[in-house]
PDB file of C-alpha atoms in Angstrom:
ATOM      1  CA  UNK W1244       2.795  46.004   4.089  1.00  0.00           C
ATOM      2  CA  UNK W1245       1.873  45.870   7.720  1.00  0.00           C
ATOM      3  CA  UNK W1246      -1.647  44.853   7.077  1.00  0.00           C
ATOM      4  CA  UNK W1247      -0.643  42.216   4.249  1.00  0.00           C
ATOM      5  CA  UNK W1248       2.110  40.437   6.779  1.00  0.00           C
ATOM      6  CA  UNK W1249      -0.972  40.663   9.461  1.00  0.00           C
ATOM      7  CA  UNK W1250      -3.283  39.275   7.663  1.00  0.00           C
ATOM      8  CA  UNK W1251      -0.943  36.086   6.564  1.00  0.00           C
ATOM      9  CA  UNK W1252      -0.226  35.613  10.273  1.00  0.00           C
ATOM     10  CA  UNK W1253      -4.364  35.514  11.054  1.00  0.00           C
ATOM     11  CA  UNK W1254      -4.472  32.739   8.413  1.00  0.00           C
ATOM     12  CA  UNK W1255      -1.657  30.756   9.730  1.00  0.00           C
ATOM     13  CA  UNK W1256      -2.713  30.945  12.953  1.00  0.00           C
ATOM     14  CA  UNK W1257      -6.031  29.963  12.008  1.00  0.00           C
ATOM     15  CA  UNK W1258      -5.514  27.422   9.682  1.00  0.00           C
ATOM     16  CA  UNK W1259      -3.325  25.561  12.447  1.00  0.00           C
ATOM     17  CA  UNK W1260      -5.407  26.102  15.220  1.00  0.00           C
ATOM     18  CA  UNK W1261      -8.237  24.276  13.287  1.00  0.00           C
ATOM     19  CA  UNK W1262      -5.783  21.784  11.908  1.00  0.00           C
ATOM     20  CA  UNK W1263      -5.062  20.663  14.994  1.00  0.00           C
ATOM     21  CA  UNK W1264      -8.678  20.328  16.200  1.00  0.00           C
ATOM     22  CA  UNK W1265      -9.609  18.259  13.637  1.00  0.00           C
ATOM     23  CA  UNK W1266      -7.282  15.865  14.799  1.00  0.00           C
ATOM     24  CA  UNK W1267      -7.335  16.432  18.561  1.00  0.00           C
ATOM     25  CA  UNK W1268     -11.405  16.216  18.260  1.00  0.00           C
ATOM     26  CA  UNK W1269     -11.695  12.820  16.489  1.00  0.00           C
ATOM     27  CA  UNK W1270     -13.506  14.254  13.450  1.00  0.00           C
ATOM     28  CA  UNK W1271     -16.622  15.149  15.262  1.00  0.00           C
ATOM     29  CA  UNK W1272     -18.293  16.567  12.784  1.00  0.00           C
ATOM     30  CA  UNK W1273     -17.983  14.072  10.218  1.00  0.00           C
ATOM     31  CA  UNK W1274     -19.387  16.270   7.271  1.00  0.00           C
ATOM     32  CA  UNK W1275     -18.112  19.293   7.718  1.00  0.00           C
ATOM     33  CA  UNK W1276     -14.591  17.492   7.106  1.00  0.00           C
ATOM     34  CA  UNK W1277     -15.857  15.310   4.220  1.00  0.00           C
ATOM     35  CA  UNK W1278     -13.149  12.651   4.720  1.00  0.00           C
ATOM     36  CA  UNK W1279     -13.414   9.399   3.590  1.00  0.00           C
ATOM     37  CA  UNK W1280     -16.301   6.821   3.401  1.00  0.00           C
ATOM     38  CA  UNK W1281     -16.321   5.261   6.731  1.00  0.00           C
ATOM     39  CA  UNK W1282     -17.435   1.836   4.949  1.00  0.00           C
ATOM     40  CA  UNK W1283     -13.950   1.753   3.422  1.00  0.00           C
ATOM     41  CA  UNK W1284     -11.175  -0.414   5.269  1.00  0.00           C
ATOM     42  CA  UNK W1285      -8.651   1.065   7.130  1.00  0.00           C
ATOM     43  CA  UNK W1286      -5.036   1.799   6.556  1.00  0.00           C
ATOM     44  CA  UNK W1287      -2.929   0.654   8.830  1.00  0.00           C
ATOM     45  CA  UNK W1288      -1.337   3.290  11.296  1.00  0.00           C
ATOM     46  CA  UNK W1289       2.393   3.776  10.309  1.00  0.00           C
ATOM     47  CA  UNK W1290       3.635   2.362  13.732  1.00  0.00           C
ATOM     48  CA  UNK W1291       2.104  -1.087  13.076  1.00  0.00           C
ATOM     49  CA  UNK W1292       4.353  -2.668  10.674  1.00  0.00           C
ATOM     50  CA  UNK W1293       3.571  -6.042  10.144  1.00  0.00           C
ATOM     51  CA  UNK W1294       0.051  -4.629  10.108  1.00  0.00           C
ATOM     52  CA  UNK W1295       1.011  -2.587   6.935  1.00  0.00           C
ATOM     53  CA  UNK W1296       2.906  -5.257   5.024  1.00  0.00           C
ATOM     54  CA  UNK W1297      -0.348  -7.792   5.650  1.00  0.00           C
ATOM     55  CA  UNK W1298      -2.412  -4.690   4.308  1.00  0.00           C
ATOM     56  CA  UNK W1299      -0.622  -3.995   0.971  1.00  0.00           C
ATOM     57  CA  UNK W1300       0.185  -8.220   0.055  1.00  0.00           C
ATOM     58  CA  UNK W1301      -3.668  -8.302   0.504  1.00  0.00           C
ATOM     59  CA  UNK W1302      -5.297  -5.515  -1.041  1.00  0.00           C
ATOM     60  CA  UNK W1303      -2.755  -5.250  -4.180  1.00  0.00           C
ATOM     61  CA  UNK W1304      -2.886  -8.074  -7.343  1.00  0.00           C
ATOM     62  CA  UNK W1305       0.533  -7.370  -8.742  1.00  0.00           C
ATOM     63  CA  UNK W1306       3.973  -6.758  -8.441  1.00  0.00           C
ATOM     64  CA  UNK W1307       7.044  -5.437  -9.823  1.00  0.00           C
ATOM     65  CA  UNK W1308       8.930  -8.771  -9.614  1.00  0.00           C
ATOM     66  CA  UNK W1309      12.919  -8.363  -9.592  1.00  0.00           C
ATOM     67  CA  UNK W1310      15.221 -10.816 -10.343  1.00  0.00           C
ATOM     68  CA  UNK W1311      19.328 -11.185 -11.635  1.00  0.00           C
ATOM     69  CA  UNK W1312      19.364 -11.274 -15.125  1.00  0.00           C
ATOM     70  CA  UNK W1313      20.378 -14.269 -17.547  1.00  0.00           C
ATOM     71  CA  UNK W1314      20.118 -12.165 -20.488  1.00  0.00           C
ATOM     72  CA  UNK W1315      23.510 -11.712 -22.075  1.00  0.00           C
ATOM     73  CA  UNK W1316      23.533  -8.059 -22.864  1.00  0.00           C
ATOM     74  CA  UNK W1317      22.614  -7.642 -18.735  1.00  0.00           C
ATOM     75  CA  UNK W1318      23.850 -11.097 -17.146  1.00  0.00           C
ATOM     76  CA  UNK W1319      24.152 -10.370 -13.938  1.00  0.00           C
ATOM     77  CA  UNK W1320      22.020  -6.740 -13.812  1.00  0.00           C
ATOM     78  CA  UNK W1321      18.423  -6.260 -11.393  1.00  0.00           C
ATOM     79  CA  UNK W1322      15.759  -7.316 -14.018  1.00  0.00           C
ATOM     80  CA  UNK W1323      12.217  -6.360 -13.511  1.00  0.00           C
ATOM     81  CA  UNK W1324       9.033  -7.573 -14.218  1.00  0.00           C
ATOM     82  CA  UNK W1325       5.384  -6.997 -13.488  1.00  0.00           C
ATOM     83  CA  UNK W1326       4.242 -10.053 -11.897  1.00  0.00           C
ATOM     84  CA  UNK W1327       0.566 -10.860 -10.592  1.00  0.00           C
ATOM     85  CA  UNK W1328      -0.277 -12.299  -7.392  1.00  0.00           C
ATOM     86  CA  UNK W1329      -2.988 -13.423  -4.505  1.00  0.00           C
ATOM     87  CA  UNK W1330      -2.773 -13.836  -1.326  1.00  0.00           C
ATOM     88  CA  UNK W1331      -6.257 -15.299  -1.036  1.00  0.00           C
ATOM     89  CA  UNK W1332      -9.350 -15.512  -3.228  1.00  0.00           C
ATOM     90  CA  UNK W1333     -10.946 -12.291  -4.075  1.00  0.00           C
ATOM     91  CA  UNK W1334     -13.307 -11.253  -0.702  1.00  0.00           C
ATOM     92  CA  UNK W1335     -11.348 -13.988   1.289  1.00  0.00           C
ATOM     93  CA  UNK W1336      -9.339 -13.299   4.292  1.00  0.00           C
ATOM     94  CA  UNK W1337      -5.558 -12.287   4.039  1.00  0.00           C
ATOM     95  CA  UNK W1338      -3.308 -15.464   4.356  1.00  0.00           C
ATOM     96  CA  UNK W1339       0.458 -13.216   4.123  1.00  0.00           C
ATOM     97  CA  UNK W1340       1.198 -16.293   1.754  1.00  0.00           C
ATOM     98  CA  UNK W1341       2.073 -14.649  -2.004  1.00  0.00           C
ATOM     99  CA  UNK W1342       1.296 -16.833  -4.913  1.00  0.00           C
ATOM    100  CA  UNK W1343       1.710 -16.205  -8.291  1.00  0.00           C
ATOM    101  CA  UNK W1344       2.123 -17.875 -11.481  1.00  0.00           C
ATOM    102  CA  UNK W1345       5.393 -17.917 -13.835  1.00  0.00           C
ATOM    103  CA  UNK W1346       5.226 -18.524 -17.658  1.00  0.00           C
ATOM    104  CA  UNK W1347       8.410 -20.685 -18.688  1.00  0.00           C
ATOM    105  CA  UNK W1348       9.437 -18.456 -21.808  1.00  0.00           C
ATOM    106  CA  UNK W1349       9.430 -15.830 -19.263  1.00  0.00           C
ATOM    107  CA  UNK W1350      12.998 -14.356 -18.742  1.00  0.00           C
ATOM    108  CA  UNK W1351      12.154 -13.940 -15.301  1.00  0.00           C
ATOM    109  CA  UNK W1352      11.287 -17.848 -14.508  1.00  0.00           C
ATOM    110  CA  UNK W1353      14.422 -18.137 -16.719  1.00  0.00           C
ATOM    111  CA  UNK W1354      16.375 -15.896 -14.378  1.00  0.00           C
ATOM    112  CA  UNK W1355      15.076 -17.961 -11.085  1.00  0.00           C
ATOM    113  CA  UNK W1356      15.900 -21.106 -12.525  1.00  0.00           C
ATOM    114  CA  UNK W1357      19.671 -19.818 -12.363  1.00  0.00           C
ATOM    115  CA  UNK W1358      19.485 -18.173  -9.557  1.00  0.00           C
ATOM    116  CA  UNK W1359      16.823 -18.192  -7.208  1.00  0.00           C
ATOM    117  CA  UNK W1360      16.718 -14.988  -5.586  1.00  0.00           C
ATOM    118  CA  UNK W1361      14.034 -12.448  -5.763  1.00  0.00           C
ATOM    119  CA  UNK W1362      12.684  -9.128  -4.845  1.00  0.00           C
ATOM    120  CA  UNK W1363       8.729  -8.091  -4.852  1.00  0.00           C
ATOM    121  CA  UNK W1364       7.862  -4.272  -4.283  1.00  0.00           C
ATOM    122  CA  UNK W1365       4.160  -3.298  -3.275  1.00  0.00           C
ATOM    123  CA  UNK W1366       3.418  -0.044  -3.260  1.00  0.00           C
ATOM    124  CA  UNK W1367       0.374   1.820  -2.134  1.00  0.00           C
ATOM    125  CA  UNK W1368       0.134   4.129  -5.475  1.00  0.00           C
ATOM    126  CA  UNK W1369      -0.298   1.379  -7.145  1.00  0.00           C
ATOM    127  CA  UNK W1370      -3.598   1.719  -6.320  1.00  0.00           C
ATOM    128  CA  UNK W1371      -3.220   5.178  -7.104  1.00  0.00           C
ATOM    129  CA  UNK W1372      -4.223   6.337  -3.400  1.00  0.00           C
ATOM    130  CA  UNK W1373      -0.742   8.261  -3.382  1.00  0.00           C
ATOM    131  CA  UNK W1374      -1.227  10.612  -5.930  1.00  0.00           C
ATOM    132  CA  UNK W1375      -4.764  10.994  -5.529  1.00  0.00           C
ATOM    133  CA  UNK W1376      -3.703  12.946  -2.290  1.00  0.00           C
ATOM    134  CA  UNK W1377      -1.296  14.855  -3.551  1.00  0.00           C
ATOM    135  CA  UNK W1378       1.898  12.185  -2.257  1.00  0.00           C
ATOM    136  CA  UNK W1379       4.022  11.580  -4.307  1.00  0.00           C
ATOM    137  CA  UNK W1380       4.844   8.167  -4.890  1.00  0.00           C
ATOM    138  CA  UNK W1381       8.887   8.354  -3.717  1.00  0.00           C
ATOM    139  CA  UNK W1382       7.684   9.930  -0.664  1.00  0.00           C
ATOM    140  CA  UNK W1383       7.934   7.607   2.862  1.00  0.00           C
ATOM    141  CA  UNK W1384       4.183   8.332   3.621  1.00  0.00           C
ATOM    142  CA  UNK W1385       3.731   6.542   0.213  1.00  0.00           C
ATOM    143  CA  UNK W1386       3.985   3.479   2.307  1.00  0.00           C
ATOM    144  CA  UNK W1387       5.439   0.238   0.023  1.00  0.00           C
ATOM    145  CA  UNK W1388       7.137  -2.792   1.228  1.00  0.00           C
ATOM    146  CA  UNK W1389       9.803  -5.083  -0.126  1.00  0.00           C
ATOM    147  CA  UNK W1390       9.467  -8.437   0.439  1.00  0.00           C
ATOM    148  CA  UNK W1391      12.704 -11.137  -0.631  1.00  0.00           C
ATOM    149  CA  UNK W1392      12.888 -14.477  -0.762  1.00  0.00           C
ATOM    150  CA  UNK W1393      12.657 -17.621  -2.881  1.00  0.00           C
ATOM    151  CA  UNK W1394      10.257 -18.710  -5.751  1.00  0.00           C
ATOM    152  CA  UNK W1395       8.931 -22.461  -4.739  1.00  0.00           C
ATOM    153  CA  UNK W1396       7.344 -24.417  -7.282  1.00  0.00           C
ATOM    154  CA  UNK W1397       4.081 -25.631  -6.321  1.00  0.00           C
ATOM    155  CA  UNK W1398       2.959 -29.298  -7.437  1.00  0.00           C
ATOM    156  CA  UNK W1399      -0.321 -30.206  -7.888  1.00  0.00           C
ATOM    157  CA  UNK W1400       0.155 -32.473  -5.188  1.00  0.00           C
ATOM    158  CA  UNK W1401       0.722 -29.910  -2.994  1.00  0.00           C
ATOM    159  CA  UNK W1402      -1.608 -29.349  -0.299  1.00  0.00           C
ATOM    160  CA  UNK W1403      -1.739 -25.655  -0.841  1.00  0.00           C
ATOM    161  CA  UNK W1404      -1.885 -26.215  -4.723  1.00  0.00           C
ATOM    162  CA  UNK W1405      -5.567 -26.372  -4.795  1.00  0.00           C
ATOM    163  CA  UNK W1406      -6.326 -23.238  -2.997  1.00  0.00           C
ATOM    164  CA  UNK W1407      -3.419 -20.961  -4.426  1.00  0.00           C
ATOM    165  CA  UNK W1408      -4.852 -21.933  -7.939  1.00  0.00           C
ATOM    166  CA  UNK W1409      -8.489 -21.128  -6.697  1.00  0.00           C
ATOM    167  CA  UNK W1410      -7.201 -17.318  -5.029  1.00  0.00           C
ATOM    168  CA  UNK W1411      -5.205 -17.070  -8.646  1.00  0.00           C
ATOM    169  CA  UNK W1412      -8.386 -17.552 -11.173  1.00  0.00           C
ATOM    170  CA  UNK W1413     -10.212 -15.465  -8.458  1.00  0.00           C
ATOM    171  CA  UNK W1414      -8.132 -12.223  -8.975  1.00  0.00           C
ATOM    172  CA  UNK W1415      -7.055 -12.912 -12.078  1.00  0.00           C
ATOM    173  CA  UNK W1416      -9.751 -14.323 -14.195  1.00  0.00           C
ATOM    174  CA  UNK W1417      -7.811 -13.635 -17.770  1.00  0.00           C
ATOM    175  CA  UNK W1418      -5.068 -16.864 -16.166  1.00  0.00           C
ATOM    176  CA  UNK W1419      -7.242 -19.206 -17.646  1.00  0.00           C
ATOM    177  CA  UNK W1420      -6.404 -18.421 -20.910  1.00  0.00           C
ATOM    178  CA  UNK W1421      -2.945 -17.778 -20.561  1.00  0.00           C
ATOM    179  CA  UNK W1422      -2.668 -21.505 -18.580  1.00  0.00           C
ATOM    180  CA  UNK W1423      -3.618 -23.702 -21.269  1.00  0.00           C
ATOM    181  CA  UNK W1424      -1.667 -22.244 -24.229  1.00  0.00           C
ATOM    182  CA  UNK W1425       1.473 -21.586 -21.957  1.00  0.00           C
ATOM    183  CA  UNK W1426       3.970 -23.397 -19.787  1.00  0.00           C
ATOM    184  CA  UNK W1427       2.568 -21.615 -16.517  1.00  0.00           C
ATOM    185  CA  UNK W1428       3.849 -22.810 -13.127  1.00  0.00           C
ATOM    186  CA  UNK W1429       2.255 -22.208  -9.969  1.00  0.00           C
ATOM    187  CA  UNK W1430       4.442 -20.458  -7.109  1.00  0.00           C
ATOM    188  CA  UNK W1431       4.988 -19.308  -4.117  1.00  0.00           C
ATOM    189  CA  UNK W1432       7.342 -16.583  -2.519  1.00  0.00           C
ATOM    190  CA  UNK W1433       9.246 -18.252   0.539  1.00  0.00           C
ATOM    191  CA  UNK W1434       9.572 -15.170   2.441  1.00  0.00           C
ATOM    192  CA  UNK W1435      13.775 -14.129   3.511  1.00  0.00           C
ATOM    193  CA  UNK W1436      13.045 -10.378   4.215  1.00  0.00           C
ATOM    194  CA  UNK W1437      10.562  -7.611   4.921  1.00  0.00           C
ATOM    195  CA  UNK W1438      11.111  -4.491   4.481  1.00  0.00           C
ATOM    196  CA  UNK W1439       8.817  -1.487   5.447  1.00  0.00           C
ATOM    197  CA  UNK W1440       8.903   2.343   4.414  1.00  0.00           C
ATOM    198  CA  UNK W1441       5.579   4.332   5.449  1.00  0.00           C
ATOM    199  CA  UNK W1442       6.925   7.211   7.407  1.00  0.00           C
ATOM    200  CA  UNK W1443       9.832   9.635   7.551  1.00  0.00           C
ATOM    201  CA  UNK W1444      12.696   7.830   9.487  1.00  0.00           C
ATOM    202  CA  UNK W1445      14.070   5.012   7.241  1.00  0.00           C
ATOM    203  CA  UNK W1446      13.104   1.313   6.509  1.00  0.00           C
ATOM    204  CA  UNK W1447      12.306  -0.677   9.473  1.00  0.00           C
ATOM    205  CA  UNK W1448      12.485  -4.892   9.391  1.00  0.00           C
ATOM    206  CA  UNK W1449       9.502  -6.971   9.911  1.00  0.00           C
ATOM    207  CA  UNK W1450       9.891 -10.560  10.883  1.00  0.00           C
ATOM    208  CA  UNK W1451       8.547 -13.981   9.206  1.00  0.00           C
ATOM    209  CA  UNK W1452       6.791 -14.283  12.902  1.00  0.00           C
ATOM    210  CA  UNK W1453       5.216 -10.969  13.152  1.00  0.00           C
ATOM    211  CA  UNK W1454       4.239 -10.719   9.668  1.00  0.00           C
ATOM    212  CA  UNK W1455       2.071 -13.784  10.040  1.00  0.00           C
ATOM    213  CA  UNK W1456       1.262 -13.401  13.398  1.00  0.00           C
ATOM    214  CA  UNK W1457      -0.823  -9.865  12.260  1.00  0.00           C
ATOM    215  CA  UNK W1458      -4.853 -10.504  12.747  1.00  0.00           C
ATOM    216  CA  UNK W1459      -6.306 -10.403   9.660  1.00  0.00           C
ATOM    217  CA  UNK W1460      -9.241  -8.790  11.363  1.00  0.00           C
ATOM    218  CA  UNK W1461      -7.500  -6.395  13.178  1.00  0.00           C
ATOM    219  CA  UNK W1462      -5.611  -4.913   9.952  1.00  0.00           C
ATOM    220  CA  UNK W1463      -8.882  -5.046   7.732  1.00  0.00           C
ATOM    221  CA  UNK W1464     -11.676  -5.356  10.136  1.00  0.00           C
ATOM    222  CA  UNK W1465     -11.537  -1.729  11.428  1.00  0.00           C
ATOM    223  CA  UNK W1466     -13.760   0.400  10.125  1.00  0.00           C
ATOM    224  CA  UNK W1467     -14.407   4.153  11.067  1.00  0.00           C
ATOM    225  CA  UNK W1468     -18.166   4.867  12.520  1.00  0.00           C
ATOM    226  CA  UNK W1469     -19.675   7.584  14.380  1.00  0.00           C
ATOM    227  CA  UNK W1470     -19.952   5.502  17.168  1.00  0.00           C
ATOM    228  CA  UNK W1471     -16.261   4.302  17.470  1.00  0.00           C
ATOM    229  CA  UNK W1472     -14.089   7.057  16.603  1.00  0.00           C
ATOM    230  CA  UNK W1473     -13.016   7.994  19.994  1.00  0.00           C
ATOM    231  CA  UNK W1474     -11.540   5.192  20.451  1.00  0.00           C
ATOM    232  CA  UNK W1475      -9.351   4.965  17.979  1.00  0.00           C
ATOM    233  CA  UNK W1476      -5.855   6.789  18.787  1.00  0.00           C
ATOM    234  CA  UNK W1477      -4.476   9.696  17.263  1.00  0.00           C
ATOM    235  CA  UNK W1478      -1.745   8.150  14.986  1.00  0.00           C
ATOM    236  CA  UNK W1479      -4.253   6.742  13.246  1.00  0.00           C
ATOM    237  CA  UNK W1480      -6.825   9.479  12.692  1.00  0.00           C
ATOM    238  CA  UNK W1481      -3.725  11.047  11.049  1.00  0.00           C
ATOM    239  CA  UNK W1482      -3.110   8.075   9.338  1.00  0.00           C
ATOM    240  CA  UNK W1483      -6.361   8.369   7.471  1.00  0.00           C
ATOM    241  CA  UNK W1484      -6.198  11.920   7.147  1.00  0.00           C
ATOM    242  CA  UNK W1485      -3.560  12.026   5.031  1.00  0.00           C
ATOM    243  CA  UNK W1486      -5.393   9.989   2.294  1.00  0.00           C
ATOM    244  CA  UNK W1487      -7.302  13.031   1.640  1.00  0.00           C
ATOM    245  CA  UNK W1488      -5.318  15.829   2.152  1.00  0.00           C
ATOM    246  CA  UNK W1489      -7.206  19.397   1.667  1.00  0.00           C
ATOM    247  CA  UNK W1490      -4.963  22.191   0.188  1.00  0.00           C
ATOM    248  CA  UNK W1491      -5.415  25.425   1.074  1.00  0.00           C
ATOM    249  CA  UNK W1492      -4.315  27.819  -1.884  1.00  0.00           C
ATOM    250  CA  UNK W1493      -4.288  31.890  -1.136  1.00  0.00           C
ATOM    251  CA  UNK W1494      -3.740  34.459  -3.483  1.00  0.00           C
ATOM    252  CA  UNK W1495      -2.981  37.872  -2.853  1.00  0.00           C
ATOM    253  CA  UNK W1496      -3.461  40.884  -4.926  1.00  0.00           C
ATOM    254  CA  UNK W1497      -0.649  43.383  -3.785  1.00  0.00           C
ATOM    255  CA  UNK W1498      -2.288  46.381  -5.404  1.00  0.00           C
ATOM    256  CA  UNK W1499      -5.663  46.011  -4.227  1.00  0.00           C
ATOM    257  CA  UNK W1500      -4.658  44.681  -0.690  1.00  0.00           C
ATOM    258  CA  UNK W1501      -6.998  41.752  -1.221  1.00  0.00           C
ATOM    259  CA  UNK W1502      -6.549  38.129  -0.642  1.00  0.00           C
ATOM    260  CA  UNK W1503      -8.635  35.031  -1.618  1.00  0.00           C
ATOM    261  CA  UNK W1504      -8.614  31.855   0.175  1.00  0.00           C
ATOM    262  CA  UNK W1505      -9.413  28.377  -1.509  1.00  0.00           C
ATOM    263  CA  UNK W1506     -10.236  25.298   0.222  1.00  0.00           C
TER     264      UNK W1506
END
């Protein structure tokens, strides 16, 4: 029993020691770890906000829409619906700005046209980047935002019309079908409210301000290289890390005193 509780205490020991070097160290040895493809963007550390909320409008193409229903069975209920979006053309830079079309049979234009009040959740597992690392999706370092506000209608006069239509067809190619044969209208979510979860410690509030004040290339510029990952600061190493989280699994065989470790 003594050498079985011994053992268990080597492994801890070890496997936190390391731990923490491969954080403290700045992934020095880049494939030993195996993390991610440093060509890939980077997420947004979880102290940066506005930085976050910029990420996920940007890299995401729908939402689940809410809304307070019409319908008579649930007048006056949260309604949802899955809603698609842009925030620029496909490849473009982030704008913050969230357009989207609504179909007039729709219950949820129907519900706007009552009462215009909305809700729009974005979620990073909806990208499935969650659950591929072993997060699951209701937990805080599943970051998502929810953004409120108002649905405006955008005429083709509009100076923005032009461009919102153009980021639209580029993200969502299958809209020009559904445009000709449907009453479609073009919109865009005036913002009210953000609201960020990516780490343990409750919701925090971004601003109108901040949110659009984020630099595009700061949030999606960054990339990880050999060459600058000294300088980038420990929150986000960690950050990163936990996109690909490694499990360590150990079984022990009681009768033969023998364990096996898995990486």
């Amino acid at each position: 029993m003594i050498k079985f509780q011994t053992i268990i205490l080597l492994v801890a020991l070890f496997v936190g020691i390391n731990g923490r070097q491969l954080i403290s160290n700045g992934y020095s040895s880049l494939e030993e770890n195996d993390i991610d493809d440093f060509n890939d963007f980077f997420v947004p550390p979880y102290k940066d906000y506005p930085a976050m909320a910029r990420f996920l409008v940007h890299e995401l193409d729908w939402t689940p829409m809410g809304t307070i229903s019409t319908l008579d069975t649930i007048k006056g209920f949260p309604m949802v619906n899955v809603i698609s979006i842009a925030d620029s053309a496909r490849g473009e830079r982030s704008t913050g700005r969230i357009f989207f079309y609504l179909a007039g049979p729709d219950f949820t234009y129907i519900d706007l046209k009552k009462s215009n009040r909305l809700t729009a959740l974005f979620s990073m597992e909806q990208s499935r980047n969650c659950s591929s690392s072993n997060i699951d999706a209701m937990e805080p370092t599943c970051a998502r935002i929810m953004i409120s506000g108002k649905a405006r209608l955008l005429e083709k006069t509009d100076k923005s019309y032009e461009f919102a239509q153009n980021a639209m067809l580029s993200r969502h190619p299958a809209a020009k079908n559904w445009i000709p044969v449907h009453d479609f209208y073009l919109c865009e979510l005036e913002i009210s409210q953000i609201c960020v979860l990516d780490y343990y410690g409750g919701p925090h509030y971004v601003t109108n301000e901040d949110y659009f004040k984020a630099d595009p290339e700061k949030v999606f510029g960054k990339k990880f290289s050999k060459t600058n990952l000294q300088n980038i600061d420990d929150d986000e190493i960690e950050r990163h890390h936990r996109r690909k989280t490694k499990s360590i699994h150990i079984r022990v065989n009681r009768d033969v005193e023998e364990i096996n470790i898995e990486v």
